[in-house]
PDB file of C-alpha atoms and ligand atoms in Angstrom:
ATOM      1  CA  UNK T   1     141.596 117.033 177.295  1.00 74.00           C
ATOM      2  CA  UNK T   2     140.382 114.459 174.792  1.00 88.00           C
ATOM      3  CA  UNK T   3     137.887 115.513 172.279  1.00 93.00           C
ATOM      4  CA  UNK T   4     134.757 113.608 171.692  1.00 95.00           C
ATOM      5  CA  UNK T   5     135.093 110.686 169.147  1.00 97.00           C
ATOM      6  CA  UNK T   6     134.333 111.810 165.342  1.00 98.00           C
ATOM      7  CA  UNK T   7     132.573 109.226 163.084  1.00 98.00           C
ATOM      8  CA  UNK T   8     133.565 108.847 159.487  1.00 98.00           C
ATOM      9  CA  UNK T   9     129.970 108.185 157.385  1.00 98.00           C
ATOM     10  CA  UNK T  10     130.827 106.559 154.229  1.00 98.00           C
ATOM     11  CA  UNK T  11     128.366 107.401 151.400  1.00 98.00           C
ATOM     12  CA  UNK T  12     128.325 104.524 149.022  1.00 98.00           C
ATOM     13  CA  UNK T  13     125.946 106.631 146.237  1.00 98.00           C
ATOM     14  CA  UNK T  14     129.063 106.856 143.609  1.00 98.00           C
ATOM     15  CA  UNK T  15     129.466 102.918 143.550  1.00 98.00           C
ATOM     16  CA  UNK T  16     125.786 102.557 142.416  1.00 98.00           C
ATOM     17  CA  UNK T  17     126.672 105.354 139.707  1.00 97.00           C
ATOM     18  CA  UNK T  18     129.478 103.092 138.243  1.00 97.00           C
ATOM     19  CA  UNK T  19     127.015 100.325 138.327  1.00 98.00           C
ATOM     20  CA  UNK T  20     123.924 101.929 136.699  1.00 97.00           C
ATOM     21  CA  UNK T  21     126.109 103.069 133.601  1.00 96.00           C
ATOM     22  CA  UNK T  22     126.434  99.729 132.450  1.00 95.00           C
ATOM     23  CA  UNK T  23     122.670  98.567 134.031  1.00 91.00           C
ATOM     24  CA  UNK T  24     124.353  95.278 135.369  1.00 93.00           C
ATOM     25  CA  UNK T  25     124.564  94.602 139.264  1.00 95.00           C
ATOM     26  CA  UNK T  26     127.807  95.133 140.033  1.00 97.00           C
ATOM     27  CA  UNK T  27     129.161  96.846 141.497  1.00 98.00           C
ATOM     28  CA  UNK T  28     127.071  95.970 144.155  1.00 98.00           C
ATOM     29  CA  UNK T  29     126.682  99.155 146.636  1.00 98.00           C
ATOM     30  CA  UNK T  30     126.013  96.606 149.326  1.00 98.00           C
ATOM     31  CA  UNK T  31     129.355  94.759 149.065  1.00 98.00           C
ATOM     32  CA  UNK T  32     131.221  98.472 149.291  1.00 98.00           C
ATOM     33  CA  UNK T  33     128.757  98.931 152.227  1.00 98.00           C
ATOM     34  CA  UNK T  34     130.021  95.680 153.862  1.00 98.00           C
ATOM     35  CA  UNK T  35     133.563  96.321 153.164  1.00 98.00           C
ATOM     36  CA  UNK T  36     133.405 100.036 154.532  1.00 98.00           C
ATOM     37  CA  UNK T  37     132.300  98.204 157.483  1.00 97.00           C
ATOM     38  CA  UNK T  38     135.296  95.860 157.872  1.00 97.00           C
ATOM     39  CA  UNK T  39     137.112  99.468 157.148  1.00 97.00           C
ATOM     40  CA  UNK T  40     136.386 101.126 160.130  1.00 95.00           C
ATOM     41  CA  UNK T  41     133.788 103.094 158.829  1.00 98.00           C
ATOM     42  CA  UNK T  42     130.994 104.147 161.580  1.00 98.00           C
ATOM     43  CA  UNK T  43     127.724 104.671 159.557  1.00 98.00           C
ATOM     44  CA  UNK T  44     127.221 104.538 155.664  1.00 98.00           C
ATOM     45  CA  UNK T  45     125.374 106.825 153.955  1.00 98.00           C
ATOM     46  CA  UNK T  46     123.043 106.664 151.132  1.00 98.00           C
ATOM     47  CA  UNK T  47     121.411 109.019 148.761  1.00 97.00           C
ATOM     48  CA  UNK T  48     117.350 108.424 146.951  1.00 96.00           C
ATOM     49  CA  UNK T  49     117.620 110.657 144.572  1.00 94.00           C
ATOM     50  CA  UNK T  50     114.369 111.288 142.972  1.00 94.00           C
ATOM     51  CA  UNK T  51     115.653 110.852 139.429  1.00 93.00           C
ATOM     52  CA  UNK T  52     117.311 107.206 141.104  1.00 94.00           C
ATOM     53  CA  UNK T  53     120.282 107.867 139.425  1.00 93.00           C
ATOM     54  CA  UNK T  54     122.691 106.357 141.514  1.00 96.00           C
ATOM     55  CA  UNK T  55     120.516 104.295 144.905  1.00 97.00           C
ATOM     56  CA  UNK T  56     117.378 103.046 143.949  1.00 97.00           C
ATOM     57  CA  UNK T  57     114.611 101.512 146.304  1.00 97.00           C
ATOM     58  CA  UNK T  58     115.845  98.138 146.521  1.00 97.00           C
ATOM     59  CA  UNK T  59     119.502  98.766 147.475  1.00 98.00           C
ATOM     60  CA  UNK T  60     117.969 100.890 150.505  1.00 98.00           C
ATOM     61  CA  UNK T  61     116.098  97.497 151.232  1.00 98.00           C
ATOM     62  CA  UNK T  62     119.182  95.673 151.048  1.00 98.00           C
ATOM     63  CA  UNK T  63     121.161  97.786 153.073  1.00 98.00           C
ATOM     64  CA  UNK T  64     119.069  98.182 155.517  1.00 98.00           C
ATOM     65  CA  UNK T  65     118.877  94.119 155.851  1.00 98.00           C
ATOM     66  CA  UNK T  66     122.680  93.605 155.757  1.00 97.00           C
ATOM     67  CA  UNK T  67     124.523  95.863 156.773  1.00 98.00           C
ATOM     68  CA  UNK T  68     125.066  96.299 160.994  1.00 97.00           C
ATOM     69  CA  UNK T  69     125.996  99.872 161.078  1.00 98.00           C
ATOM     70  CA  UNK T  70     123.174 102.718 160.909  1.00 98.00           C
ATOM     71  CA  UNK T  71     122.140 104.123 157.490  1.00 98.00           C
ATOM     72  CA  UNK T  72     122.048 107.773 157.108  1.00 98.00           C
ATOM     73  CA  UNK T  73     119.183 108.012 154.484  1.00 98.00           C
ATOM     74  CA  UNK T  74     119.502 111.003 152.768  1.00 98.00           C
ATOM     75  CA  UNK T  75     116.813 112.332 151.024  1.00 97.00           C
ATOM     76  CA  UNK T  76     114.846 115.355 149.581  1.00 96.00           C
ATOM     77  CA  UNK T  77     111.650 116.379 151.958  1.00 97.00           C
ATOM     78  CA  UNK T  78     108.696 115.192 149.594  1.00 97.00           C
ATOM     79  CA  UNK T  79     106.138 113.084 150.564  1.00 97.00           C
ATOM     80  CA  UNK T  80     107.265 109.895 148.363  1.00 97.00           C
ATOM     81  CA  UNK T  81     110.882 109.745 150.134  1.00 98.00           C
ATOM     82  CA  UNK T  82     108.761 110.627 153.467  1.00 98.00           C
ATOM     83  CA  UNK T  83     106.864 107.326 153.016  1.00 98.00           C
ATOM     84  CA  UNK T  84     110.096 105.042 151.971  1.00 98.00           C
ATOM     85  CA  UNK T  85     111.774 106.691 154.758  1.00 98.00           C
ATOM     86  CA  UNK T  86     108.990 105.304 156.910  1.00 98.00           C
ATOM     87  CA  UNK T  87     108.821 102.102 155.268  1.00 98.00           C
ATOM     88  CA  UNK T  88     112.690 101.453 156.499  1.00 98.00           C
ATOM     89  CA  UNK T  89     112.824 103.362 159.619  1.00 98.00           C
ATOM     90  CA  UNK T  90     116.666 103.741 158.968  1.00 98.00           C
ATOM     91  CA  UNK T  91     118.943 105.553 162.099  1.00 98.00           C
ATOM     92  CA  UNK T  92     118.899 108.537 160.790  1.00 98.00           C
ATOM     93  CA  UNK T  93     117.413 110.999 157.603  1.00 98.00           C
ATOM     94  CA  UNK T  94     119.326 113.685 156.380  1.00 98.00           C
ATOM     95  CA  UNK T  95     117.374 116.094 154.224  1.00 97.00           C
ATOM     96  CA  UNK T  96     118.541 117.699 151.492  1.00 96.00           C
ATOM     97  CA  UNK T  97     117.392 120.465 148.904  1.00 94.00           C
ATOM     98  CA  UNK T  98     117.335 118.413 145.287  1.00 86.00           C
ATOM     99  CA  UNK T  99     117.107 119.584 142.140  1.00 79.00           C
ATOM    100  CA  UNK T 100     117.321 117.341 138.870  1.00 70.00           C
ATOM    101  CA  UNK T 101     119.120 119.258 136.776  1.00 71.00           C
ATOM    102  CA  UNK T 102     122.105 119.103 139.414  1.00 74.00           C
ATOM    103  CA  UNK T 103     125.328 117.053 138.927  1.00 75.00           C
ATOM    104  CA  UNK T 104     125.515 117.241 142.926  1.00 72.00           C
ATOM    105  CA  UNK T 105     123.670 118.646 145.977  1.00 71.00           C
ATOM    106  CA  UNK T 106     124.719 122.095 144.912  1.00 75.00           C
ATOM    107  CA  UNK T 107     123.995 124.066 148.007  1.00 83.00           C
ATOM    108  CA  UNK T 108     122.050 123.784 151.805  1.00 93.00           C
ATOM    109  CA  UNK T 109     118.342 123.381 152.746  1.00 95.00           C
ATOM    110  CA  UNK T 110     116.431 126.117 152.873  1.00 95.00           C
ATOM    111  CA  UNK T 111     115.044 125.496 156.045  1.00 96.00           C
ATOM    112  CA  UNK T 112     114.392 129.167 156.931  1.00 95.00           C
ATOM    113  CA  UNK T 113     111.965 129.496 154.242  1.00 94.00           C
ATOM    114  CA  UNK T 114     110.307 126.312 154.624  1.00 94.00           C
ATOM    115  CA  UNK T 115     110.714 125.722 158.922  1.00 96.00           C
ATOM    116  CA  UNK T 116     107.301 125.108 159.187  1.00 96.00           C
ATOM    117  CA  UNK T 117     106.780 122.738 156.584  1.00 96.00           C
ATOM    118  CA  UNK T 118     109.838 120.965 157.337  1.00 97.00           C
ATOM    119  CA  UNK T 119     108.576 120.848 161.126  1.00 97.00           C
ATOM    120  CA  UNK T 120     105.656 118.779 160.275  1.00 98.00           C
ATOM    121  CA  UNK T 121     107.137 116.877 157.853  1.00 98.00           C
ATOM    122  CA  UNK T 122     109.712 115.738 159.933  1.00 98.00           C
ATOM    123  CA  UNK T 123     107.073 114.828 162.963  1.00 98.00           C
ATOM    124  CA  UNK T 124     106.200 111.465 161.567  1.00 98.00           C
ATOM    125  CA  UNK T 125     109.744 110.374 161.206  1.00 98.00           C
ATOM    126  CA  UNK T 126     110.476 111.426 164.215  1.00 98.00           C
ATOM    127  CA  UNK T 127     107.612 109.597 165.653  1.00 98.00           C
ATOM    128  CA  UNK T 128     108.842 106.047 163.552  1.00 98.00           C
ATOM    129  CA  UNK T 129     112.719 106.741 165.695  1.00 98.00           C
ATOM    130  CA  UNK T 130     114.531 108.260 162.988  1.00 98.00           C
ATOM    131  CA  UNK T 131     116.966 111.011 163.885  1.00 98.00           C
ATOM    132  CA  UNK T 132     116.747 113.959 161.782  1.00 98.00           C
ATOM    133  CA  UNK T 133     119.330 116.077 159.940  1.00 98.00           C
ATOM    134  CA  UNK T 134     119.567 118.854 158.174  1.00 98.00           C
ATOM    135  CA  UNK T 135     121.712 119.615 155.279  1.00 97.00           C
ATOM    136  CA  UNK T 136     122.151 123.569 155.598  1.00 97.00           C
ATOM    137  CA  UNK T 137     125.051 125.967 154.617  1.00 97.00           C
ATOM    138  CA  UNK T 138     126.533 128.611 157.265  1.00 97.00           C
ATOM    139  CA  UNK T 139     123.896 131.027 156.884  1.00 96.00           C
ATOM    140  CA  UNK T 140     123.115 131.875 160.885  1.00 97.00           C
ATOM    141  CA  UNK T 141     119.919 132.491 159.694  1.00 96.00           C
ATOM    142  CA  UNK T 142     119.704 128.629 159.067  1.00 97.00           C
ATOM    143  CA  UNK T 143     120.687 127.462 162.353  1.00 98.00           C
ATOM    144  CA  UNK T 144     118.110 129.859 163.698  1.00 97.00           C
ATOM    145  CA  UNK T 145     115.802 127.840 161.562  1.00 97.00           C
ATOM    146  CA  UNK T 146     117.031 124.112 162.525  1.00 98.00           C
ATOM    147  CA  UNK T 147     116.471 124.582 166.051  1.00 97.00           C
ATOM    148  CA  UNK T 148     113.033 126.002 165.335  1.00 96.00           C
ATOM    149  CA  UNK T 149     112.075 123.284 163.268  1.00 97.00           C
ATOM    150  CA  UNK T 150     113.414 121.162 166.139  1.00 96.00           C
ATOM    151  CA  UNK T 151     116.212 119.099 164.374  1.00 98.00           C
ATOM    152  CA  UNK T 152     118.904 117.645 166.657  1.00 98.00           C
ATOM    153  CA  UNK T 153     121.382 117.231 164.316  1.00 98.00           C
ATOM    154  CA  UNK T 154     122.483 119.681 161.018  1.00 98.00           C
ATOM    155  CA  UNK T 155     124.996 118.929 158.415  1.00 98.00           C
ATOM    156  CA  UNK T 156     127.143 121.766 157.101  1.00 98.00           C
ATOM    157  CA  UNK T 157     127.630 121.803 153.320  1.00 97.00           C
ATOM    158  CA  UNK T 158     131.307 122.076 152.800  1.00 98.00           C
ATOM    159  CA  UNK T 159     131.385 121.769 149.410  1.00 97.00           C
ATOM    160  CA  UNK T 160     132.435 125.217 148.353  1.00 97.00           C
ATOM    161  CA  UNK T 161     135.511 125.443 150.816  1.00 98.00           C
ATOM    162  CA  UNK T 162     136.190 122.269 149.651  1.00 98.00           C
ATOM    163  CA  UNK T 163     135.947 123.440 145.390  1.00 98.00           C
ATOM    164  CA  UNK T 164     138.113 126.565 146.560  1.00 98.00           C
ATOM    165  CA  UNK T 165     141.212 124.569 148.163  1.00 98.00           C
ATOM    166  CA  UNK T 166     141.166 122.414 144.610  1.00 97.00           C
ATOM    167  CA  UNK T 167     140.975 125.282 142.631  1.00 98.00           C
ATOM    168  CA  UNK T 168     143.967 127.130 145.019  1.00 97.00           C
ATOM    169  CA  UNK T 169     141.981 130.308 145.339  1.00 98.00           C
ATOM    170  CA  UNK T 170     143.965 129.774 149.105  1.00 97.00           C
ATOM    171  CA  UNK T 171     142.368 133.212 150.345  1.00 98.00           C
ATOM    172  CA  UNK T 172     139.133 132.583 149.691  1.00 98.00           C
ATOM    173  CA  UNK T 173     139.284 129.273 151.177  1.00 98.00           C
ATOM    174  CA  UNK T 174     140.216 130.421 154.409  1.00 98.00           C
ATOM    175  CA  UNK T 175     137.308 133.029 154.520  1.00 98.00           C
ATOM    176  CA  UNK T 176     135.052 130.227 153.738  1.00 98.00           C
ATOM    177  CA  UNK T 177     136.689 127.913 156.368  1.00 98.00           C
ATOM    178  CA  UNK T 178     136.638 131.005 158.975  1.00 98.00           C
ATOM    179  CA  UNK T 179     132.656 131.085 158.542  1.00 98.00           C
ATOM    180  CA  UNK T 180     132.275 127.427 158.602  1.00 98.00           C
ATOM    181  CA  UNK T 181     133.705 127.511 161.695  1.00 98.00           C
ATOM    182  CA  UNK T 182     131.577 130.005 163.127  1.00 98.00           C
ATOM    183  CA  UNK T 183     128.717 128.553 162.411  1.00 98.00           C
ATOM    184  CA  UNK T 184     129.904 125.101 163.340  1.00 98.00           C
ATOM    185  CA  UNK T 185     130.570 126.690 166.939  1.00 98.00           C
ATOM    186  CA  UNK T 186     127.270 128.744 166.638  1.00 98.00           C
ATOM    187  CA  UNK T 187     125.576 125.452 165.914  1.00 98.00           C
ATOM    188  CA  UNK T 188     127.096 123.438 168.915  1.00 98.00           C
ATOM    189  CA  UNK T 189     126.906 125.995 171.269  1.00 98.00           C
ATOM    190  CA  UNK T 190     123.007 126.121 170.592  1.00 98.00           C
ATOM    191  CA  UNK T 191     122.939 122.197 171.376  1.00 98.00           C
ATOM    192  CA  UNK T 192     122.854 121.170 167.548  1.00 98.00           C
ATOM    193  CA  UNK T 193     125.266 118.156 167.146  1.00 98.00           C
ATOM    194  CA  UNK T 194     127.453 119.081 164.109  1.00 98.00           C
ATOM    195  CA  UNK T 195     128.036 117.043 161.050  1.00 98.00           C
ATOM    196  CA  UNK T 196     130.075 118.157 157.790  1.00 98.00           C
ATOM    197  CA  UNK T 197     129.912 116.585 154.594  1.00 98.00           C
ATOM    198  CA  UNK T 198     130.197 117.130 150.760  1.00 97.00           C
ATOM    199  CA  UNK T 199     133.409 117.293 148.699  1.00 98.00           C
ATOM    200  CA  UNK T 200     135.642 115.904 151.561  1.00 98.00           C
ATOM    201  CA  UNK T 201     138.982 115.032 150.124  1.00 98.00           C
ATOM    202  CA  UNK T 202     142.503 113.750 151.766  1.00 98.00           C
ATOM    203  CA  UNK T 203     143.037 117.529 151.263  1.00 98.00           C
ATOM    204  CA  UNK T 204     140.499 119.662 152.766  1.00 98.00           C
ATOM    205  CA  UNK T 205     139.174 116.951 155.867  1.00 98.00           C
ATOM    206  CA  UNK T 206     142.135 118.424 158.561  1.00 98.00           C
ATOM    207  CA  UNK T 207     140.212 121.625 159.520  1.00 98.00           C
ATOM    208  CA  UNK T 208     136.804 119.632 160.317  1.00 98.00           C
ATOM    209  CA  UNK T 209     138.262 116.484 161.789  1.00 98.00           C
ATOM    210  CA  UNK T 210     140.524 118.645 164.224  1.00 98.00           C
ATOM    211  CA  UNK T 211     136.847 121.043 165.446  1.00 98.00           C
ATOM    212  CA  UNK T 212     135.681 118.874 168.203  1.00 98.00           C
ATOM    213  CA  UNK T 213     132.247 120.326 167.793  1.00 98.00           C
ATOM    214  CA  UNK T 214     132.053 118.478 164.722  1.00 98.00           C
ATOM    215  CA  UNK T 215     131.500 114.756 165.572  1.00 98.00           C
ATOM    216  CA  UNK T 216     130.543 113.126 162.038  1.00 98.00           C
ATOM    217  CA  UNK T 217     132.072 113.307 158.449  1.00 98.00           C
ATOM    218  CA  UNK T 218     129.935 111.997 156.264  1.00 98.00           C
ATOM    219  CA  UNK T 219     132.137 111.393 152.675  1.00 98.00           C
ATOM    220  CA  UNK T 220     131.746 109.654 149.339  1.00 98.00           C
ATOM    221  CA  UNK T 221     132.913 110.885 145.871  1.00 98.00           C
ATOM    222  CA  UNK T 222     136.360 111.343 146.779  1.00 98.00           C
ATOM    223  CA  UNK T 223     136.431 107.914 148.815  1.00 98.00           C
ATOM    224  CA  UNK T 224     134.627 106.063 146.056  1.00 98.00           C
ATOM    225  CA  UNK T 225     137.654 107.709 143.192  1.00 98.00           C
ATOM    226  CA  UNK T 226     140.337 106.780 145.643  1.00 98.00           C
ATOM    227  CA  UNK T 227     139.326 103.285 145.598  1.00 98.00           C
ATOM    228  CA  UNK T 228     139.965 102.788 141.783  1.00 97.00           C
ATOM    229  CA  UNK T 229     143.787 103.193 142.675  1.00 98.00           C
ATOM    230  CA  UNK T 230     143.896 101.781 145.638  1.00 98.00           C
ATOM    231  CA  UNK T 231     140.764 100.002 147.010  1.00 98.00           C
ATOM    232  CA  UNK T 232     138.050 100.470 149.347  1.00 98.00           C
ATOM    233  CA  UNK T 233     139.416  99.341 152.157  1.00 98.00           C
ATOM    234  CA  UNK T 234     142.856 100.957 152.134  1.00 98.00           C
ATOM    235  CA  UNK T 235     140.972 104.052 151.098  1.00 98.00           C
ATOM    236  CA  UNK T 236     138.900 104.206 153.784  1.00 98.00           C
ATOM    237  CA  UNK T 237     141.654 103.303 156.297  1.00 97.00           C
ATOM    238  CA  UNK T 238     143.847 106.461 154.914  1.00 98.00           C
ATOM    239  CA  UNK T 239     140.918 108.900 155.587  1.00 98.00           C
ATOM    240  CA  UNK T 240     140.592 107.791 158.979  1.00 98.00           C
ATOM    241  CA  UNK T 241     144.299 107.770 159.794  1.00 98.00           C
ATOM    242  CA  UNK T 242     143.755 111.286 158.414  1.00 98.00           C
ATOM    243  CA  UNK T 243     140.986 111.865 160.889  1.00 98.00           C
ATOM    244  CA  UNK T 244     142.482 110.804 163.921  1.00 97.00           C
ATOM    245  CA  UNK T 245     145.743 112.884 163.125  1.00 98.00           C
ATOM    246  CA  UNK T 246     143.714 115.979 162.528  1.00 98.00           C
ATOM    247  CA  UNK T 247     141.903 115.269 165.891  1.00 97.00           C
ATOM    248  CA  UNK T 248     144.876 114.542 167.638  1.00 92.00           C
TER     249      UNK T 248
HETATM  250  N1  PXP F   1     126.550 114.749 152.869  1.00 52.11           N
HETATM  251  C1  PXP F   1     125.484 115.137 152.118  1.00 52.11           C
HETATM  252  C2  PXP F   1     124.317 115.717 152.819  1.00 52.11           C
HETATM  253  C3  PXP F   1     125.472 114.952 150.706  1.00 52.11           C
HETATM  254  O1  PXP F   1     124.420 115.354 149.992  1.00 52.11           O
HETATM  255  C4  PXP F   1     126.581 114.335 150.110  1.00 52.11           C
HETATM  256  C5  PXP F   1     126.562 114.069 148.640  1.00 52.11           C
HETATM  257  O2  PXP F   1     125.534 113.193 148.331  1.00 52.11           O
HETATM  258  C6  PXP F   1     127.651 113.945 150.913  1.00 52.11           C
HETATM  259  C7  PXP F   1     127.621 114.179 152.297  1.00 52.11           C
HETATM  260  C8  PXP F   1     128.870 113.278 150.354  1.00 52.11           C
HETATM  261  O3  PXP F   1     129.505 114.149 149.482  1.00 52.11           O
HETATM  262  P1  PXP F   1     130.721 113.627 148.595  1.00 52.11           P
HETATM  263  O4  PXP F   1     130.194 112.472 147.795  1.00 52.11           O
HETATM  264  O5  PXP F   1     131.078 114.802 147.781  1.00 52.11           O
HETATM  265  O6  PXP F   1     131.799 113.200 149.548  1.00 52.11           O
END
């Protein structure tokens, strides 16, 4: 039986980093946007940090003017991204626990703590058509807590598994894989769709792209890296070659 499509989400965040270190305007995270597109990429992805260290305001205003595919706004639940968030009205917003002394979104969403917070703050952008996500690690405790707060979609943080396979601590890594997977199934089977994202490499992306619960990747840092040597493009097109042999 053929599994359900997966969709690669490319997060253009790092290509704004390389740009805001010199303070010019290149290069442009639109352009990488566009050429992602042309790629084969599905959706691209886009972080506000609050600190706007990488995407600031205006690049969400371009993107959302030029590019065809859907943004996946990322963004930490306060009531400043909550109003640019309504401003745009992008596809979907993925929310994400943020803290500014971070390099990187270091873990998941408390959302068990916060569900009933996070259920009201998410009613308006529900109302305005945007699709809501949830960044959360496999804590079952967290899934609980998505589908009370009503979220159709959550995102698992993969991050760690992914830092273990890097670091060859092999073991470890396929403890952390075995409870992704739970929790990926968990998630599905309680009508959750699944996403994965954060650390993805041409390394560690087999084991999600072959789950057929999971049906988007959402992937930046290492795509962004790749590029230098290669270029977007063919970067881009190796991942998904990746992604469609893992699927099989
Ligand atoms: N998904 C989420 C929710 C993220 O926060 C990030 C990092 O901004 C990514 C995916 C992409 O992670 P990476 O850049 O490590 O591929």
């Amino acid at each position: 039986m053929t599994k359900p499509p997966l969709r690669l989400g490319v997060n253009i965040d790092h290509v704004a980093t390389l740009r805001n270190a010199r303070g010019g305007d290149y290069p442009d995270p639109l352009r990488a946007a566009l050429m992602a597109e042309a790629a084969g990429a599905d959706g691209i992805t886009a972080h506000l940090r609050e600190d706007r260290r990488h995407i600031r305001d205006d690049d969400i205003a371009r993107l959302m003017e030029g590019i065809a595919l859907p943004l996946n706004f990322e963004m930490a639940a306060t009531a400043e991204m909550q109003q640019i968030a309504l401003l745009h009205r992008p596809h979907a917003v993925c929310l994400v626990p943020e803290r500014r002394e971070e390099r990187t979104t270091e873990g998941g969403l408390d959302v068990a703590g916060d569900a009933n917070r996070l259920r009201e703050f998410c009613a308006p952008l529900v109302d305005a058509g945007c699709r809501i996500s949830l960044f959360i690690g496999h804590d079952a405790r967290q899934i609980e807590a998505a589908l009370r707060v009503g979220a159709p979609v959550v995102e698992f943080h993969v991050g760690h598994y992914c830092d273990l396979v890097a670091e060859g601590r092999h073991d470890e890594a396929a403890r952390e894989l075995a409870q992704l997977e739970r929790a990926i199934r968990d998630a599905h089977g309680a009508g959750i769709e699944v996403h994965c994202g954060h650390g993805i490499s041409y390394d560690t992306v087999a084991p999600f792209a072959a789950m057929e619960e999971v049906r988007e990747l959402n992937i930046g840092h290492f795509l962004i890296c790749e590029a230098v040597f290669t270029g977007l493009g063919p970067a881009i097109a190796e991942m998904r070659r990746l992604m469609d042999d893992a699927r099989g």
